[in-house]
Amino acid sequence: MPAMDPARRRLRLSDAHISVLGLLVEEGALPDELSQAHSQLRAVGIIEEDDKISAELFPLVSTLMEPHVIARVETTGPHGVTNSGAVVGNDFVFAHEGWPGEEESEYVPVQPEMLVFALSRMVDLHQDNTDAADVGEEIVSTMGLLDAVLDRMEAEGADEPAAVAEDVDAPVRLAEVLSQLNCMWRMTVVWPGAKGTADDLGVSALAVWDCGLEGYWVREAPAEPVREGQVDASSELKVRRVTAKELWERITDLLPDQDQLLVDQGDK
């Protein structure tokens, strides 16, 4: 169910609830498949009986209707895929975080200068104990062997990494690192280009393995952003061990500079 917490300016909304709010703002017709979401929003007072949207929702709805930067965070872990992210608008920035197995995400306002912190928290970026000698270590293989190692570990549970690697003919080091895997996450940032068209978008992205005692690994090949059909089993896999500090810097670099945005926030 959706929920609103005015005291902390938090909202719990699903994609269906967001779609309803957008259609109400645009005075569009609601399709039958959104009737339940519409009723739920009314039941908790987020919209009134005459479909007037609560004033507390103006910052979020206005930001979602005219986004200037969209950040998407996809985390794949033991409980499946969780989607989170952030949206930058004319006047407000909102972050949203999903929870495994639940439809709703929690939307909260974020100060612009705290956006990198918010994105880093979504992926649980934390100080690791990577030794200086380990930083920069690389593993090279193929995407097919990556899938084979993961499938073998999922099907047969914990086993010695060397045995797993031998079973699928993969590098032992790849199996050792994946045996400590907490999650894989991918962060993608999109913003309009100079033409402002759907085909003219700025895109930057980063893919990371969080491997606990084995530290953080950035996937450098296939390079992000990966497009549909671009990768197959024979595609090269290359990952490099990095520090949490480098990841913080890489997340910061994902965000566009002011002169890359269509709207100059300083002109408001």
Short mmCIF file of C-alpha atoms in Angstrom, two decimals:
data_model
loop_
_atom_site.label_atom_id
_atom_site.label_comp_id
_atom_site.label_asym_id
_atom_site.label_seq_id
_atom_site.Cartn_x
_atom_site.Cartn_y
_atom_site.Cartn_z
CA MET A 1 0.00 0.00 0.00
CA PRO A 2 1.15 3.58 -0.60
CA ALA A 3 1.89 5.75 2.41
CA MET A 4 2.80 9.34 3.22
CA ASP A 5 4.83 10.62 6.15
CA PRO A 6 4.54 14.45 6.08
CA ALA A 7 6.69 14.86 9.17
CA ARG A 8 9.71 13.50 7.30
CA ARG A 9 8.49 14.27 3.76
CA ARG A 10 8.61 10.58 2.84
CA LEU A 11 6.32 8.68 0.50
CA ARG A 12 5.95 5.01 -0.35
CA LEU A 13 4.81 4.60 -3.95
CA SER A 14 4.90 1.93 -6.64
CA ASP A 15 5.40 2.53 -10.36
CA ALA A 16 1.64 2.19 -10.79
CA HIS A 17 1.02 4.92 -8.22
CA ILE A 18 3.49 7.20 -10.01
CA SER A 19 1.69 6.53 -13.31
CA VAL A 20 -1.66 7.50 -11.75
CA LEU A 21 -0.27 10.76 -10.38
CA GLY A 22 1.25 11.63 -13.74
CA LEU A 23 -2.00 11.01 -15.59
CA LEU A 24 -3.97 13.08 -13.10
CA VAL A 25 -1.59 16.00 -13.54
CA GLU A 26 -1.89 15.73 -17.32
CA GLU A 27 -5.66 15.23 -17.02
CA GLY A 28 -5.38 11.99 -18.95
CA ALA A 29 -7.74 9.02 -18.82
CA LEU A 30 -6.83 6.30 -16.34
CA PRO A 31 -6.72 2.81 -17.88
CA ASP A 32 -8.46 -0.05 -16.07
CA GLU A 33 -5.17 -1.61 -14.99
CA LEU A 34 -4.46 1.46 -12.82
CA SER A 35 -7.82 1.46 -11.04
CA GLN A 36 -6.50 -0.42 -8.00
CA ALA A 37 -3.53 1.94 -7.63
CA HIS A 38 -5.92 4.88 -7.99
CA SER A 39 -8.15 3.52 -5.22
CA GLN A 40 -5.19 2.93 -2.94
CA LEU A 41 -4.01 6.52 -3.32
CA ARG A 42 -7.49 7.74 -2.38
CA ALA A 43 -7.72 5.37 0.58
CA VAL A 44 -4.61 6.81 2.23
CA GLY A 45 -5.42 10.44 1.42
CA ILE A 46 -2.67 11.07 -1.11
CA ILE A 47 -5.37 12.14 -3.56
CA GLU A 48 -8.79 13.45 -2.63
CA GLU A 49 -12.20 12.24 -3.82
CA ASP A 50 -12.21 14.81 -6.64
CA ASP A 51 -8.75 13.52 -7.69
CA LYS A 52 -7.02 16.62 -6.41
CA ILE A 53 -3.46 15.73 -5.46
CA SER A 54 -2.29 16.50 -1.93
CA ALA A 55 -0.14 19.64 -1.75
CA GLU A 56 2.63 17.64 -0.08
CA LEU A 57 3.14 15.82 -3.38
CA PHE A 58 3.86 18.91 -5.47
CA PRO A 59 7.67 18.75 -5.08
CA LEU A 60 7.82 15.06 -6.04
CA VAL A 61 5.29 15.21 -8.89
CA SER A 62 6.83 18.35 -10.42
CA THR A 63 10.27 16.74 -10.31
CA LEU A 64 9.09 13.49 -11.90
CA MET A 65 7.17 15.34 -14.62
CA GLU A 66 10.19 17.40 -15.74
CA PRO A 67 13.38 15.55 -14.83
CA HIS A 68 16.77 16.93 -15.86
CA VAL A 69 18.88 14.07 -14.56
CA ILE A 70 17.76 10.50 -13.85
CA ALA A 71 19.97 8.06 -11.95
CA ARG A 72 19.05 4.38 -11.91
CA VAL A 73 20.58 1.85 -9.54
CA GLU A 74 19.98 -1.86 -10.18
CA THR A 75 21.20 -4.20 -7.43
CA THR A 76 21.25 -7.96 -7.96
CA GLY A 77 21.62 -10.00 -4.79
CA PRO A 78 20.38 -13.14 -3.03
CA HIS A 79 16.77 -11.84 -3.03
CA GLY A 80 16.68 -10.87 -6.68
CA VAL A 81 16.86 -7.47 -8.35
CA THR A 82 16.10 -4.24 -6.49
CA ASN A 83 15.69 -0.91 -8.27
CA SER A 84 16.53 2.44 -6.72
CA GLY A 85 17.69 5.80 -8.01
CA ALA A 86 17.30 9.57 -7.98
CA VAL A 87 15.65 12.30 -10.05
CA VAL A 88 16.88 15.89 -10.37
CA GLY A 89 14.30 18.50 -11.35
CA ASN A 90 14.13 22.28 -11.62
CA ASP A 91 13.74 22.91 -7.91
CA PHE A 92 14.00 19.58 -6.12
CA VAL A 93 16.00 16.36 -5.99
CA PHE A 94 14.36 13.10 -4.91
CA ALA A 95 15.93 9.74 -4.17
CA HIS A 96 13.96 6.50 -4.15
CA GLU A 97 14.91 3.10 -2.78
CA GLY A 98 13.25 -0.24 -3.37
CA TRP A 99 13.00 -3.20 -1.03
CA PRO A 100 13.37 -6.81 -2.23
CA GLY A 101 10.01 -8.38 -2.95
CA GLU A 102 7.97 -5.19 -2.47
CA GLU A 103 6.30 -3.07 -5.16
CA GLU A 104 6.62 0.26 -3.39
CA SER A 105 9.75 2.36 -3.15
CA GLU A 106 10.44 5.04 -0.56
CA TYR A 107 10.80 8.53 -2.04
CA VAL A 108 12.63 11.17 -0.01
CA PRO A 109 13.91 14.69 -0.83
CA VAL A 110 17.67 15.11 -1.04
CA GLN A 111 19.79 18.24 -0.93
CA PRO A 112 21.71 18.51 -4.24
CA GLU A 113 25.07 18.50 -2.48
CA MET A 114 24.09 15.20 -0.82
CA LEU A 115 23.20 13.38 -4.04
CA VAL A 116 26.49 11.45 -4.29
CA PHE A 117 26.11 10.40 -0.66
CA ALA A 118 22.53 9.22 -1.33
CA LEU A 119 23.56 7.19 -4.40
CA SER A 120 26.50 5.68 -2.50
CA ARG A 121 24.25 4.65 0.36
CA MET A 122 21.90 2.87 -2.06
CA VAL A 123 24.72 0.48 -2.95
CA ASP A 124 26.00 0.31 0.64
CA LEU A 125 29.36 1.79 -0.31
CA HIS A 126 31.56 1.42 2.75
CA GLN A 127 35.20 1.54 3.65
CA ASP A 128 36.91 -1.72 2.79
CA ASN A 129 40.21 -3.24 3.89
CA THR A 130 41.78 -3.59 0.46
CA ASP A 131 45.56 -3.67 0.71
CA ALA A 132 47.46 -1.29 -1.52
CA ALA A 133 49.11 -4.29 -3.17
CA ASP A 134 45.71 -5.69 -4.19
CA VAL A 135 44.39 -2.52 -5.81
CA GLY A 136 44.43 -2.77 -9.58
CA GLU A 137 44.39 -6.57 -9.71
CA GLU A 138 42.63 -7.71 -12.89
CA ILE A 139 40.74 -10.85 -13.86
CA VAL A 140 40.14 -11.54 -17.54
CA SER A 141 37.72 -14.19 -18.76
CA THR A 142 34.48 -14.34 -20.76
CA MET A 143 30.85 -13.60 -19.93
CA GLY A 144 30.00 -17.22 -20.64
CA LEU A 145 32.42 -18.46 -17.98
CA LEU A 146 31.10 -15.87 -15.53
CA ASP A 147 27.59 -17.25 -15.99
CA ALA A 148 28.90 -20.81 -15.71
CA VAL A 149 30.61 -20.11 -12.36
CA LEU A 150 27.53 -18.35 -10.97
CA ASP A 151 25.20 -21.12 -12.16
CA ARG A 152 27.44 -23.80 -10.68
CA MET A 153 27.56 -22.01 -7.32
CA GLU A 154 23.80 -21.45 -7.27
CA ALA A 155 22.97 -25.04 -8.24
CA GLU A 156 25.37 -26.88 -5.95
CA GLY A 157 25.96 -24.44 -3.13
CA ALA A 158 29.26 -23.70 -1.44
CA ASP A 159 32.25 -25.57 -2.75
CA GLU A 160 35.96 -24.97 -2.98
CA PRO A 161 36.54 -22.25 -5.61
CA ALA A 162 39.25 -24.36 -7.22
CA ALA A 163 36.77 -27.21 -7.73
CA VAL A 164 34.17 -24.86 -9.19
CA ALA A 165 36.72 -23.35 -11.56
CA GLU A 166 37.91 -26.77 -12.67
CA ASP A 167 34.33 -27.94 -13.29
CA VAL A 168 33.58 -25.13 -15.73
CA ASP A 169 37.13 -24.48 -16.97
CA ALA A 170 37.20 -20.94 -15.55
CA PRO A 171 40.06 -19.02 -13.92
CA VAL A 172 40.45 -20.03 -10.28
CA ARG A 173 40.74 -16.39 -9.24
CA LEU A 174 37.34 -15.66 -10.80
CA ALA A 175 35.74 -18.40 -8.70
CA GLU A 176 37.55 -17.21 -5.55
CA VAL A 177 36.23 -13.67 -5.93
CA LEU A 178 32.69 -14.76 -6.80
CA SER A 179 32.60 -17.09 -3.78
CA GLN A 180 32.55 -13.91 -1.63
CA LEU A 181 29.97 -12.08 -3.76
CA ASN A 182 27.45 -10.00 -1.80
CA CYS A 183 25.80 -8.37 -4.80
CA MET A 184 26.36 -6.86 -8.22
CA TRP A 185 25.16 -3.35 -8.89
CA ARG A 186 24.90 -1.11 -11.88
CA MET A 187 24.43 2.66 -11.76
CA THR A 188 23.28 4.54 -14.86
CA VAL A 189 22.83 8.31 -15.17
CA VAL A 190 20.90 9.88 -18.06
CA TRP A 191 20.36 13.52 -18.99
CA PRO A 192 19.10 15.40 -22.08
CA GLY A 193 21.55 16.45 -24.75
CA ALA A 194 21.65 19.80 -26.54
CA LYS A 195 18.89 18.80 -28.96
CA GLY A 196 16.56 17.68 -26.17
CA THR A 197 15.29 14.67 -28.14
CA ALA A 198 14.79 11.06 -27.05
CA ASP A 199 17.70 10.01 -29.27
CA ASP A 200 20.01 12.72 -27.96
CA LEU A 201 20.83 11.72 -24.40
CA GLY A 202 23.93 11.90 -22.30
CA VAL A 203 24.59 8.56 -20.60
CA SER A 204 27.21 7.41 -18.11
CA ALA A 205 27.25 4.13 -16.23
CA LEU A 206 29.22 1.97 -13.84
CA ALA A 207 29.02 -1.76 -13.00
CA VAL A 208 30.50 -3.10 -9.74
CA TRP A 209 30.85 -6.37 -7.84
CA ASP A 210 30.70 -6.09 -4.03
CA CYS A 211 32.64 -9.17 -2.94
CA GLY A 212 32.96 -8.77 0.82
CA LEU A 213 36.41 -9.91 1.94
CA GLU A 214 37.56 -9.81 -1.68
CA GLY A 215 36.66 -6.13 -1.94
CA TYR A 216 35.14 -4.10 -4.75
CA TRP A 217 35.60 -4.91 -8.44
CA VAL A 218 34.68 -2.63 -11.35
CA ARG A 219 33.59 -4.38 -14.54
CA GLU A 220 35.60 -2.71 -17.28
CA ALA A 221 34.55 -5.10 -20.06
CA PRO A 222 31.90 -5.27 -21.32
CA ALA A 223 32.01 -1.52 -20.74
CA GLU A 224 28.88 0.20 -19.48
CA PRO A 225 26.44 1.25 -20.73
CA VAL A 226 25.74 -2.15 -22.31
CA ARG A 227 22.99 -2.17 -24.92
CA GLU A 228 20.62 -5.03 -25.66
CA GLY A 229 22.20 -7.64 -27.92
CA GLN A 230 25.67 -6.22 -27.47
CA VAL A 231 26.97 -8.99 -25.18
CA ASP A 232 27.04 -12.77 -25.62
CA ALA A 233 28.83 -15.71 -24.03
CA SER A 234 32.02 -15.05 -25.99
CA SER A 235 32.28 -11.39 -24.95
CA GLU A 236 35.36 -10.49 -22.96
CA LEU A 237 34.98 -10.07 -19.20
CA LYS A 238 37.50 -7.89 -17.43
CA VAL A 239 37.15 -6.76 -13.81
CA ARG A 240 39.57 -4.68 -11.76
CA ARG A 241 39.85 -4.42 -7.99
CA VAL A 242 39.33 -0.89 -6.66
CA THR A 243 38.94 0.91 -3.36
CA ALA A 244 35.78 2.42 -1.91
CA LYS A 245 37.39 5.85 -2.34
CA GLU A 246 37.79 5.29 -6.08
CA LEU A 247 34.17 4.18 -6.35
CA TRP A 248 33.03 7.37 -4.59
CA GLU A 249 34.99 9.34 -7.19
CA ARG A 250 33.57 7.25 -10.04
CA ILE A 251 30.00 7.83 -8.80
CA THR A 252 30.70 11.55 -8.61
CA ASP A 253 32.00 11.49 -12.19
CA LEU A 254 28.81 9.80 -13.41
CA LEU A 255 26.82 12.97 -12.75
CA PRO A 256 26.82 15.58 -15.53
CA ASP A 257 28.50 18.93 -15.16
CA GLN A 258 26.30 22.02 -15.06
CA ASP A 259 27.08 22.93 -18.68
CA GLN A 260 25.83 19.51 -19.81
CA LEU A 261 22.30 20.25 -18.57
CA LEU A 262 19.59 21.93 -20.61
CA VAL A 263 18.39 24.01 -17.67
CA ASP A 264 20.86 26.29 -15.95
CA GLN A 265 19.89 26.13 -12.31
CA GLY A 266 21.70 29.41 -11.72
CA ASP A 267 19.28 31.29 -14.01
CA LYS A 268 16.19 30.55 -11.92
#
